[in-house]
PDB file of C-alpha atoms in Angstrom:
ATOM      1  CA  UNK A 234      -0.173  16.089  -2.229  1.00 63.00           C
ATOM      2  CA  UNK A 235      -1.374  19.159  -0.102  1.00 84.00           C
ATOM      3  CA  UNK A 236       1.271  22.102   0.063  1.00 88.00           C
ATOM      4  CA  UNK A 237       0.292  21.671   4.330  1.00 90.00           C
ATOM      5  CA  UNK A 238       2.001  18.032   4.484  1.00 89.00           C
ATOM      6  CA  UNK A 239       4.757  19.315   1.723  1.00 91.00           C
ATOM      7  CA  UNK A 240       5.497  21.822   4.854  1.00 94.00           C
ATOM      8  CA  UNK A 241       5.235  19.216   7.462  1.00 93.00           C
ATOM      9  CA  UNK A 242       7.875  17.196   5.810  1.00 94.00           C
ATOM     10  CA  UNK A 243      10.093  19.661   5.383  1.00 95.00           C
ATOM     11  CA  UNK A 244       9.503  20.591   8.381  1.00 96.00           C
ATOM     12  CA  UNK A 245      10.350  17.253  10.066  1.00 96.00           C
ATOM     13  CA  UNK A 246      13.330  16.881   7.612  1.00 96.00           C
ATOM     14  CA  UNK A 247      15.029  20.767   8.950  1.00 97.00           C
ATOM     15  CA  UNK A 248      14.117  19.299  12.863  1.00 97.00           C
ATOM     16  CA  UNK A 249      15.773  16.111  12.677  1.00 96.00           C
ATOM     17  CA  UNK A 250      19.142  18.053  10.895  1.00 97.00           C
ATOM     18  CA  UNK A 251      19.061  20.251  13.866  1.00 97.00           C
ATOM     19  CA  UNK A 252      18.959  16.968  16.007  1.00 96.00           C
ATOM     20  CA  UNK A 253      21.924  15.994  14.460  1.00 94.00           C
ATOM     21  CA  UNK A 254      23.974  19.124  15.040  1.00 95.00           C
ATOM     22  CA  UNK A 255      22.759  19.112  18.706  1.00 94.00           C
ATOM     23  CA  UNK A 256      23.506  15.303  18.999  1.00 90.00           C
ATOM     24  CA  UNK A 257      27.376  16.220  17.910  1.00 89.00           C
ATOM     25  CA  UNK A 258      27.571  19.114  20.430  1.00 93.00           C
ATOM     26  CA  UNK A 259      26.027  16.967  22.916  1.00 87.00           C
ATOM     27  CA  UNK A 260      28.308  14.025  22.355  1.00 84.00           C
ATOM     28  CA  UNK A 261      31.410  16.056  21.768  1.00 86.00           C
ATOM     29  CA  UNK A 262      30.772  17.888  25.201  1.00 86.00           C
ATOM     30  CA  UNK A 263      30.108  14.068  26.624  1.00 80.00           C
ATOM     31  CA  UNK A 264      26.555  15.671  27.981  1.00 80.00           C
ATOM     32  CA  UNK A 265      25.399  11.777  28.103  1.00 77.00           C
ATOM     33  CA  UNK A 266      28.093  10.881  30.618  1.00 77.00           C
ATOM     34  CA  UNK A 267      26.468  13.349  33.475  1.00 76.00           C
ATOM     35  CA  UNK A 268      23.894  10.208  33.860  1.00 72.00           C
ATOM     36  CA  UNK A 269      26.476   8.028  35.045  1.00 66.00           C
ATOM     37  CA  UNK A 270      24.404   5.646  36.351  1.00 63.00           C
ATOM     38  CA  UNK A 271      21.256   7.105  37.073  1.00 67.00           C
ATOM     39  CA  UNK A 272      20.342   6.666  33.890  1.00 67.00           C
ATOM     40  CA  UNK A 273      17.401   7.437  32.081  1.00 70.00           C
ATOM     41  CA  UNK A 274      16.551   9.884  34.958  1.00 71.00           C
ATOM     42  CA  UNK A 275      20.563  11.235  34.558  1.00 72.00           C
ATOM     43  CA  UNK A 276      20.869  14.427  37.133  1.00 67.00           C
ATOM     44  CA  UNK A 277      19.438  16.457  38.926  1.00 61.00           C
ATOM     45  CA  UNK A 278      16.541  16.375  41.142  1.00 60.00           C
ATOM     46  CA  UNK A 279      14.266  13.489  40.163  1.00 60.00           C
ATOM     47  CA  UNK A 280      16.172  13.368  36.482  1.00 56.00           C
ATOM     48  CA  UNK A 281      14.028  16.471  36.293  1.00 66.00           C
ATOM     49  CA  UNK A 282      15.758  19.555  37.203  1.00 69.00           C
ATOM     50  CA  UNK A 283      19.700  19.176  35.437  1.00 68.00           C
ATOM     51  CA  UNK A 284      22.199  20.023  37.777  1.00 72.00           C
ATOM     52  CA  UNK A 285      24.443  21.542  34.947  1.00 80.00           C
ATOM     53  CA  UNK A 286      25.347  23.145  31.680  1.00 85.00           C
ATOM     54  CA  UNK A 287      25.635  19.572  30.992  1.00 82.00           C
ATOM     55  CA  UNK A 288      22.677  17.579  32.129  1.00 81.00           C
ATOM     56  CA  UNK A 289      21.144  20.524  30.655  1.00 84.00           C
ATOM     57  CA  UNK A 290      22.154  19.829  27.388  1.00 87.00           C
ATOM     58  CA  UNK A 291      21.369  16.486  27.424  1.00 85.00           C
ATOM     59  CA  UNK A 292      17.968  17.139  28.279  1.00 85.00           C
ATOM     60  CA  UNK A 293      17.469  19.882  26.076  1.00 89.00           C
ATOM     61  CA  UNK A 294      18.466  16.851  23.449  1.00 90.00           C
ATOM     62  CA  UNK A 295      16.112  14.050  24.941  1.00 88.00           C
ATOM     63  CA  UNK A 296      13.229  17.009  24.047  1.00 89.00           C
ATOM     64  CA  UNK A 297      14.055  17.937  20.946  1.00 95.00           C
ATOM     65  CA  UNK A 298      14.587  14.096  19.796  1.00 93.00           C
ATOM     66  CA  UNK A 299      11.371  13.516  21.269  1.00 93.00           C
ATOM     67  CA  UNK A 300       9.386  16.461  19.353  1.00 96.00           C
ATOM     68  CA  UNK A 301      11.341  15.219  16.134  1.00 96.00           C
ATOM     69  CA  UNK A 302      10.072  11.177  16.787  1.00 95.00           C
ATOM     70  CA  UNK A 303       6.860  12.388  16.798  1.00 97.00           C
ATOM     71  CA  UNK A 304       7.126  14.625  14.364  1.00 96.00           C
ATOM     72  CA  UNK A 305       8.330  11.348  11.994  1.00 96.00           C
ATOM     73  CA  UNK A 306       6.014   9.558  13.480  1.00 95.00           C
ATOM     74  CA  UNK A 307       2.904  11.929  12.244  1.00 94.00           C
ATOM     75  CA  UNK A 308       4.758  12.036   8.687  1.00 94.00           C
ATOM     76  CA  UNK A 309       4.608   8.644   7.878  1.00 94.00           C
ATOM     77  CA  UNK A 310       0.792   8.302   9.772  1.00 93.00           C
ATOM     78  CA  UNK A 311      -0.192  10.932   6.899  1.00 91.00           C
ATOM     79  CA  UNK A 312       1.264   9.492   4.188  1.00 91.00           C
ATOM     80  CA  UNK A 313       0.044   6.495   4.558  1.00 89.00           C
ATOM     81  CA  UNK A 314      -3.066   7.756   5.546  1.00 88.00           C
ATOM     82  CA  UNK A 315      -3.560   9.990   2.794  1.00 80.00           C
ATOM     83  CA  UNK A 316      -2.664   7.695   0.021  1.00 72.00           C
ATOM     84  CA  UNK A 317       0.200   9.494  -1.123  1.00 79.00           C
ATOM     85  CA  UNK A 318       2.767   8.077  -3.573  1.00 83.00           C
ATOM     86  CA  UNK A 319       4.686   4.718  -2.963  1.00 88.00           C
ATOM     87  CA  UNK A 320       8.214   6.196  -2.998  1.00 90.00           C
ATOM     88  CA  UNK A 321       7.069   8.510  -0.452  1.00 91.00           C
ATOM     89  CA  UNK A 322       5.538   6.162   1.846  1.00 92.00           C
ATOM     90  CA  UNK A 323       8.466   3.980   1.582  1.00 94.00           C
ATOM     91  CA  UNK A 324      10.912   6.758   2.579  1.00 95.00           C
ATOM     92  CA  UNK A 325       8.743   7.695   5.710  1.00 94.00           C
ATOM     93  CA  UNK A 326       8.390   3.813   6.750  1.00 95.00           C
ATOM     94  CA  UNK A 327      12.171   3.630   6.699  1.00 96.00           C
ATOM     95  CA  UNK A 328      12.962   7.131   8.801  1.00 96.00           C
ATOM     96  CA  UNK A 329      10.089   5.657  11.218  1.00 96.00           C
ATOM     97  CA  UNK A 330      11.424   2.202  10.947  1.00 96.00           C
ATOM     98  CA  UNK A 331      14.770   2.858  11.952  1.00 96.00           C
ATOM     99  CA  UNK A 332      13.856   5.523  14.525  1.00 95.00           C
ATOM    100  CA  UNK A 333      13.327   3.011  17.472  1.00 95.00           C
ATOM    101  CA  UNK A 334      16.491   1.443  16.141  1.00 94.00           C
ATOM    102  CA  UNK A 335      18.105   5.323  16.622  1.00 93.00           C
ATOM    103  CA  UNK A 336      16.955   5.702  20.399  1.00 90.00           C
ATOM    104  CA  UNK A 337      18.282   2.241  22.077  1.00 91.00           C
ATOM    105  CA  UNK A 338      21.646   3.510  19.877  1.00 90.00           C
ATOM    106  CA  UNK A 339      21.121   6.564  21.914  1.00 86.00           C
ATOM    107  CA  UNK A 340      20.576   4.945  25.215  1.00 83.00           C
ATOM    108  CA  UNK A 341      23.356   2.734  24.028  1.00 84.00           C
ATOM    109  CA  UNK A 342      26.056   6.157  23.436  1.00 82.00           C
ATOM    110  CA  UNK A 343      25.234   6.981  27.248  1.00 80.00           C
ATOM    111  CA  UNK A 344      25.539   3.362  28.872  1.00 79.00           C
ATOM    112  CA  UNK A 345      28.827   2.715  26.776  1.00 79.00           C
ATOM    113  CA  UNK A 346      29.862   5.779  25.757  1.00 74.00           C
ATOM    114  CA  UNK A 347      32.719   5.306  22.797  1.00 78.00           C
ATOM    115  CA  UNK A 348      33.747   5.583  19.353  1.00 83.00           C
ATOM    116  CA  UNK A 349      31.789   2.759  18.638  1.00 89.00           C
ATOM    117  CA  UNK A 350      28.654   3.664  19.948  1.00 84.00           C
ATOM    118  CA  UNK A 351      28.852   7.339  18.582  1.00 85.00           C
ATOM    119  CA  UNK A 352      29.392   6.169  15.305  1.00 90.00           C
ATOM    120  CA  UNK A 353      26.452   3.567  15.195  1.00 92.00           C
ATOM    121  CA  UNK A 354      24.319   6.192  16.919  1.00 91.00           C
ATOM    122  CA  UNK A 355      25.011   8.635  14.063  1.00 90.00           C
ATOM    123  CA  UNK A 356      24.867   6.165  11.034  1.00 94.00           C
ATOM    124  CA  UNK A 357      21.246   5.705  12.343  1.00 95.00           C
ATOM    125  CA  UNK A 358      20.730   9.588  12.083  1.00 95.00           C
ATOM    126  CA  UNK A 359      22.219   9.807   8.956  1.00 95.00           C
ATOM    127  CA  UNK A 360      19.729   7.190   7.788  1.00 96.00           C
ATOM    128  CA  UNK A 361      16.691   8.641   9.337  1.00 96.00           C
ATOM    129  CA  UNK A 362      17.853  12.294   7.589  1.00 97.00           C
ATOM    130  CA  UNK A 363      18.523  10.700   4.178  1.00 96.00           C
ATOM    131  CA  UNK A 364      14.821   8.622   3.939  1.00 96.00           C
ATOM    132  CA  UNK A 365      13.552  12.198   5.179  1.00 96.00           C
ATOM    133  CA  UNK A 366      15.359  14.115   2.715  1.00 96.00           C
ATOM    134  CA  UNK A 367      14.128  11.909  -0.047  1.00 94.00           C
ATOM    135  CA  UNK A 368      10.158  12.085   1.049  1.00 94.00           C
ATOM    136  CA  UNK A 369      10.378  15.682   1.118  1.00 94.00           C
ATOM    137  CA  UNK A 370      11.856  16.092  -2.245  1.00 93.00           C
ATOM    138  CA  UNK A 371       9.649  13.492  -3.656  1.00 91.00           C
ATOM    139  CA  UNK A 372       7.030  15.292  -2.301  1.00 89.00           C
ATOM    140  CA  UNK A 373       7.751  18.514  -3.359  1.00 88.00           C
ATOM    141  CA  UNK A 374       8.378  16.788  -7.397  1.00 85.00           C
ATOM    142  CA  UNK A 375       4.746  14.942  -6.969  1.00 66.00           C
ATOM    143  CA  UNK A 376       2.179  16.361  -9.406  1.00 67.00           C
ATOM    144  CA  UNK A 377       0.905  19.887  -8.388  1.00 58.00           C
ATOM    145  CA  UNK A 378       3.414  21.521  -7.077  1.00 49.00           C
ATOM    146  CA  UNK A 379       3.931  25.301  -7.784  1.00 50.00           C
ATOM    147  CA  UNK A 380       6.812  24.468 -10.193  1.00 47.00           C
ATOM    148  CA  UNK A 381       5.090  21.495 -12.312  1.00 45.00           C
ATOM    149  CA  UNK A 382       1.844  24.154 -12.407  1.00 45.00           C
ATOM    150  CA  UNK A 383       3.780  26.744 -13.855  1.00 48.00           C
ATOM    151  CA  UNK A 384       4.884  24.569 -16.501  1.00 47.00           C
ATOM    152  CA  UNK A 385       1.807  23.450 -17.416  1.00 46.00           C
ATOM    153  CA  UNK A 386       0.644  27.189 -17.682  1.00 48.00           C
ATOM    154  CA  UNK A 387       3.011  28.237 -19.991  1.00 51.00           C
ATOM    155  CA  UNK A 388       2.468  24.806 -21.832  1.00 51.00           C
ATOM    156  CA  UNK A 389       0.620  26.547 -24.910  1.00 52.00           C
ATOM    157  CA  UNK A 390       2.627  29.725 -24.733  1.00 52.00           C
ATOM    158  CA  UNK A 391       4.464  30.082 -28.523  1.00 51.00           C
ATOM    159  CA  UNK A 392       7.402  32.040 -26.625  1.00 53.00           C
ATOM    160  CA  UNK A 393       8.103  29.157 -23.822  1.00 51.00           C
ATOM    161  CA  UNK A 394       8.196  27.031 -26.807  1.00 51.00           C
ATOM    162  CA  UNK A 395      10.858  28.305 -28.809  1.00 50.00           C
ATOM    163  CA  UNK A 396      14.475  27.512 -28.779  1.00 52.00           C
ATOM    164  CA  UNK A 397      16.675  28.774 -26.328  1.00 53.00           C
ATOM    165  CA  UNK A 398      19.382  29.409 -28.628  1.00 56.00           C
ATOM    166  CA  UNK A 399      17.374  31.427 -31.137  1.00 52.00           C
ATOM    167  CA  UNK A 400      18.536  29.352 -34.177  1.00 51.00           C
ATOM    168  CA  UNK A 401      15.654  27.387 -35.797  1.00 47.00           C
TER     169      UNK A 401
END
């Protein structure tokens, strides 16, 4: 695996946590209920322009969800793509599978805003973070990495070799 998809994983994996964080903020402030029912477009001028701290926030987390989907979305494309290993693949599928799944959950926590709703929304995150979590560190203990090539350096060294404990 190339160290630049390693990073883009990683990358994708650190986005969608701080997607979370700014989906509890925006649900514990109740940013989704400024849409009332003008949603999608919410409030503001056109849905464009927010008309508050609020709207504002929920925006700001419509963007940053949106950046993160296709952020997944180009993670799994490259895996695929690239041929890289099964367990990997498999982890990406699921984040991507689930992540159309995640946004009528969303749409769903603004429509019927509730316990209920929150928690499925989140469960759905949580899934999404944990198959994303798992690519990245499967990715980073595929063959090549800096770790595995340092081992393999020292391989033939006579003082890597000998026990720890100094007894024989």
């Amino acid at each position: 695996m190339t160290e630049r998809f390693r990073q883009l994983l990683a990358g994708t994996t650190a986005l969608t946590f701080v997607l979370i964080l700014l989906g509890v903020y925006t649900g514990a402030i109740g940013a989704g209920l400024t849409c009332g029912a003008r949603w999608p477009l919410c409030d503001g001028w056109l849905g464009l322009f927010p008309a508050n701290w609020a709207s504002f926030v929920e925006w700001f987390h419509r963007l940053v969800a949106m950046i993160t989907g296709f952020a997944i979305l180009g993670s799994t494309y490259l895996a695929w793509r690239r041929d890289h290993a099964t367990r990997v693949k498999r982890a990406t599928a699921i984040a991507t599978v689930v992540l159309p799944v995640q946004i009528l959950l969303g749409a769903n926590t603004i429509v019927n805003f509730g316990a209920l709703a929150q928690v499925l929304h989140h469960a759905a995150a949580l899934t999404i973070l944990t198959a994303l979590v798992a690519a990245t560190a499967w990715a980073y203990d595929a063959p090549g990495t800096a770790a595995e090539t340092r081992s393999e350096a020292t391989a033939g060294d006579p003082t890597t070799d000998a026990d720890p404990t100094g007894s024989d």
